[in-house]
mmCIF file of C-alpha atoms in Angstrom:
data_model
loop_
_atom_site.group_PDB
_atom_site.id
_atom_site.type_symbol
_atom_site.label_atom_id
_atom_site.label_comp_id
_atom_site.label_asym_id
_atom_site.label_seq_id
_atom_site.Cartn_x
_atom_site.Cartn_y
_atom_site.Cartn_z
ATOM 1 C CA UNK A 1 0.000 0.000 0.000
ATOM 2 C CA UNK A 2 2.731 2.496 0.575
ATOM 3 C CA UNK A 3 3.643 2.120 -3.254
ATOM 4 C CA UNK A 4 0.583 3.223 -4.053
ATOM 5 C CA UNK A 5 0.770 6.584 -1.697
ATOM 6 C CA UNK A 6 4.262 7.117 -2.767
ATOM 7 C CA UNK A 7 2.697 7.040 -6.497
ATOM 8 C CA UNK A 8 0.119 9.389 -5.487
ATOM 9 C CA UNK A 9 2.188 11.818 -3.974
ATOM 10 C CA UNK A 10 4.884 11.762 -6.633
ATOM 11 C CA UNK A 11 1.878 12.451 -8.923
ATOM 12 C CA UNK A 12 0.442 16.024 -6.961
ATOM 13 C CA UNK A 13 -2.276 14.281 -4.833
ATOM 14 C CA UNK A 14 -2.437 16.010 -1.064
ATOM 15 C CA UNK A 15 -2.118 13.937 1.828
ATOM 16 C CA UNK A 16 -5.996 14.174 2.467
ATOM 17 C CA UNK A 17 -6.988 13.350 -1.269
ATOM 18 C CA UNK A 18 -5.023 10.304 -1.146
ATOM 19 C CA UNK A 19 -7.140 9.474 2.410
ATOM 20 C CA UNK A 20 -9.794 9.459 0.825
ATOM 21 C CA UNK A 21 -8.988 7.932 -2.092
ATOM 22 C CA UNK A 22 -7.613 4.903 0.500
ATOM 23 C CA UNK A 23 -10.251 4.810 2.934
ATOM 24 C CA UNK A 24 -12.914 5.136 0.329
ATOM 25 C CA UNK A 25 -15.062 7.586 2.719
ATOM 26 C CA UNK A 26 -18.252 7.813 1.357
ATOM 27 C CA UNK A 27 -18.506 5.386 -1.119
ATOM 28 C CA UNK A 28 -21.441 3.372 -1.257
ATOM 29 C CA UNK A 29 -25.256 3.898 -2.068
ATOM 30 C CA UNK A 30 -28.252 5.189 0.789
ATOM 31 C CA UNK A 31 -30.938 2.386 -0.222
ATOM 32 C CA UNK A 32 -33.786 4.919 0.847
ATOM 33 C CA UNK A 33 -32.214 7.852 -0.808
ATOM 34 C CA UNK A 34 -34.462 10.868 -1.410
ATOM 35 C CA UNK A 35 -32.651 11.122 -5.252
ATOM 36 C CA UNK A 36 -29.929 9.330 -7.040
ATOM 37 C CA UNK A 37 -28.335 10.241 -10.131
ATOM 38 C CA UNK A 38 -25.264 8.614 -12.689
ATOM 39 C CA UNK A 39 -23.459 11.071 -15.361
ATOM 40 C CA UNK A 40 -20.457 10.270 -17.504
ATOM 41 C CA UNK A 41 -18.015 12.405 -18.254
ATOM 42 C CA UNK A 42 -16.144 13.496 -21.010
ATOM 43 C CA UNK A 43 -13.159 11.197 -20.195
ATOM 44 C CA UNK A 44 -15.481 8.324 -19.332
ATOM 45 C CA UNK A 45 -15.113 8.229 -15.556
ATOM 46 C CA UNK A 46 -18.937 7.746 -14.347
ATOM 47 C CA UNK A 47 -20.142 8.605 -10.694
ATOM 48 C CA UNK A 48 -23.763 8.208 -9.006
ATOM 49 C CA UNK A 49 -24.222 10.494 -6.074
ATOM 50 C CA UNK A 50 -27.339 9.096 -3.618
ATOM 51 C CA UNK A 51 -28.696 11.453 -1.587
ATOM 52 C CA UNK A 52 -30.890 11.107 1.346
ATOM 53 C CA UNK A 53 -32.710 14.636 1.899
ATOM 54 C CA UNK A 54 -35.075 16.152 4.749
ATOM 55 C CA UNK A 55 -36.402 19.593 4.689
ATOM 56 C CA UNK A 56 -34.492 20.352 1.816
ATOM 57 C CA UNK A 57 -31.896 19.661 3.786
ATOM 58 C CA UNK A 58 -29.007 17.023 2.545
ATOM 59 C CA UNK A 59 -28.727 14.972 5.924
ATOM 60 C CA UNK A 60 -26.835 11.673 3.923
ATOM 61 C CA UNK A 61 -24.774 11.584 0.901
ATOM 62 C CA UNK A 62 -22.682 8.519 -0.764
ATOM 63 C CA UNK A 63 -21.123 7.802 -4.029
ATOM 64 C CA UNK A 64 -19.895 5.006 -6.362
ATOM 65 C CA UNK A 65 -17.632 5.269 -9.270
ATOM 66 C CA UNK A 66 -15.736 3.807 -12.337
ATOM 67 C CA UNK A 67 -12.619 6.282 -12.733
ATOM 68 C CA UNK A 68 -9.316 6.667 -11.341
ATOM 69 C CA UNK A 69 -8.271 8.401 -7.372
ATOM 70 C CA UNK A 70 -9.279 11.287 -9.003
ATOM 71 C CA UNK A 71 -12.325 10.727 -8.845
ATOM 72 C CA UNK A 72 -12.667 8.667 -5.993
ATOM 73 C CA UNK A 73 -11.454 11.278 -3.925
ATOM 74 C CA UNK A 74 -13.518 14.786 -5.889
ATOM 75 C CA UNK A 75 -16.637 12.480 -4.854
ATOM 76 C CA UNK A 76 -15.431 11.854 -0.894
ATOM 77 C CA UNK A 77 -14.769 15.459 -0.620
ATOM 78 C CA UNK A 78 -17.848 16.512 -2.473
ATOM 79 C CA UNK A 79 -19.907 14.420 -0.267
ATOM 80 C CA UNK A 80 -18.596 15.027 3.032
ATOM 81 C CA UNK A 81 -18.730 19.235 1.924
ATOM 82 C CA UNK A 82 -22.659 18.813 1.240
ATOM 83 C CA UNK A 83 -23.848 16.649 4.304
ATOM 84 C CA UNK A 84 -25.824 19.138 6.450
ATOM 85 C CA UNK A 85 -26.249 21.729 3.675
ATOM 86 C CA UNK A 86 -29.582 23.306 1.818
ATOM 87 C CA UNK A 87 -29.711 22.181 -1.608
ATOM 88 C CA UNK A 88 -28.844 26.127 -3.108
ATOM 89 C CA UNK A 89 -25.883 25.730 -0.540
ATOM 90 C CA UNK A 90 -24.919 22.512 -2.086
ATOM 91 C CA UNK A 91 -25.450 23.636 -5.897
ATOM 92 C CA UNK A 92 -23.233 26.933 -4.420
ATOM 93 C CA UNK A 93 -19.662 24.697 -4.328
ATOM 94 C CA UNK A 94 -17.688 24.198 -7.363
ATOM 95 C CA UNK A 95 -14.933 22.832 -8.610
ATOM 96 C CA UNK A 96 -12.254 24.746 -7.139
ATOM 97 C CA UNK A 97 -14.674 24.279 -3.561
ATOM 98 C CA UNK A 98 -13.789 20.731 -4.273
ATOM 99 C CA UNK A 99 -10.063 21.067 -4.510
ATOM 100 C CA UNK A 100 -9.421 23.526 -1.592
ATOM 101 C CA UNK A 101 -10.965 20.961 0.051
ATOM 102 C CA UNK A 102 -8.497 18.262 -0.625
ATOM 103 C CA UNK A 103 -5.239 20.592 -0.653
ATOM 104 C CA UNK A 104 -4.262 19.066 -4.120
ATOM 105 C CA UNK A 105 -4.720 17.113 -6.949
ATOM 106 C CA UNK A 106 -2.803 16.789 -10.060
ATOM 107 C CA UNK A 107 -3.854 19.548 -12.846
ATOM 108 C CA UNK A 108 -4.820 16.823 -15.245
ATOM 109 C CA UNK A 109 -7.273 15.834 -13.044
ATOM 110 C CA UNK A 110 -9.161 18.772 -12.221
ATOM 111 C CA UNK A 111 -11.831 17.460 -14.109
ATOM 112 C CA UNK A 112 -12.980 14.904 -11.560
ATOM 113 C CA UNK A 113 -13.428 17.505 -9.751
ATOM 114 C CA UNK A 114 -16.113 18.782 -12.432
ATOM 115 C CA UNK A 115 -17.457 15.172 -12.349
ATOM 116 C CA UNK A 116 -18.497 15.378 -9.286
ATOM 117 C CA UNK A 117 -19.817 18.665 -9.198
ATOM 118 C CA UNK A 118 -21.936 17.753 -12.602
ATOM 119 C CA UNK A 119 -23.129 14.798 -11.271
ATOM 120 C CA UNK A 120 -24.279 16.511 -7.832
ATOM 121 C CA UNK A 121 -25.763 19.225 -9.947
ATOM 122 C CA UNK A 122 -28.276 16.231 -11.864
ATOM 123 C CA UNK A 123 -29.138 14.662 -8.912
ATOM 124 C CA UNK A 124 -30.547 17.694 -7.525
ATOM 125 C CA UNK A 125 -31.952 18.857 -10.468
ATOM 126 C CA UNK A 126 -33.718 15.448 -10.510
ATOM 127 C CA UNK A 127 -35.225 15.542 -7.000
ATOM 128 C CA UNK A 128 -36.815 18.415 -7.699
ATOM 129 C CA UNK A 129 -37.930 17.954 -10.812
ATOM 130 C CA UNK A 130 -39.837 14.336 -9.040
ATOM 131 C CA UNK A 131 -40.730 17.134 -6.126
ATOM 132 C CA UNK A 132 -42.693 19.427 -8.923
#
């Protein structure tokens, strides 16, 4: 394992990206979620966000993915940013939200970061659309 976290350091990831990336935090799906949504993106790394929502309130959120660390860790840190937040607080973070959050990733894969914040952005959109 300490390969791998040598690699990942060599390659610009921070200390807490590559946490998450390890410990997978977050990853999974809420089987009574409130709205789920799965987007691919344009370099064909796919992510489902599940969200479990009260009161407009996010109170749960999980992801799974197919893509590198990346994008394991933009979805950890997207999800842990969002728990407890109004859904117009969660639609407020973007992509650079996402990176201060994790220190550092590697430029070439700032777009994970974009993933997740796309695929957020649909899953909302979805609830309340189903809501209307």
């Amino acid at each position: 394992m300490s390969e791998v976290v040598d690699l990942l350091k060599q390659s610009g990831y921070s200390d807490k990206a590559i946490e998450y990336y390890i410990n997978k935090v977050n990853v999974g799906e809420i089987r009574d979620h409130s709205t789920h949504f799965t987007y691919t993106g344009s370099c064909g790394d796919t992510m489902g966000i599940f969200l479990k929502i009260d009161s407009g309130v996010i109170k749960d959120a999980k992801f799974q993915a197919i893509g590198c660390a990346g994008a394991f860790a933009s979805g950890s840190a997207l999800t842990e940013m969002i728990k407890g937040k109004t859904l117009e607080q969660a639609e407020g973070i973007d992509e650079n939200d996402i990176v201060n959050h994790l220190g550092a990733i590697p430029e070439q894969k700032i777009h994970c970061a974009r993933l997740a914040k796309a695929t957020l952005g649909l899953a909302i959109e979805g609830y309340r659309q189903r809501r209307v």
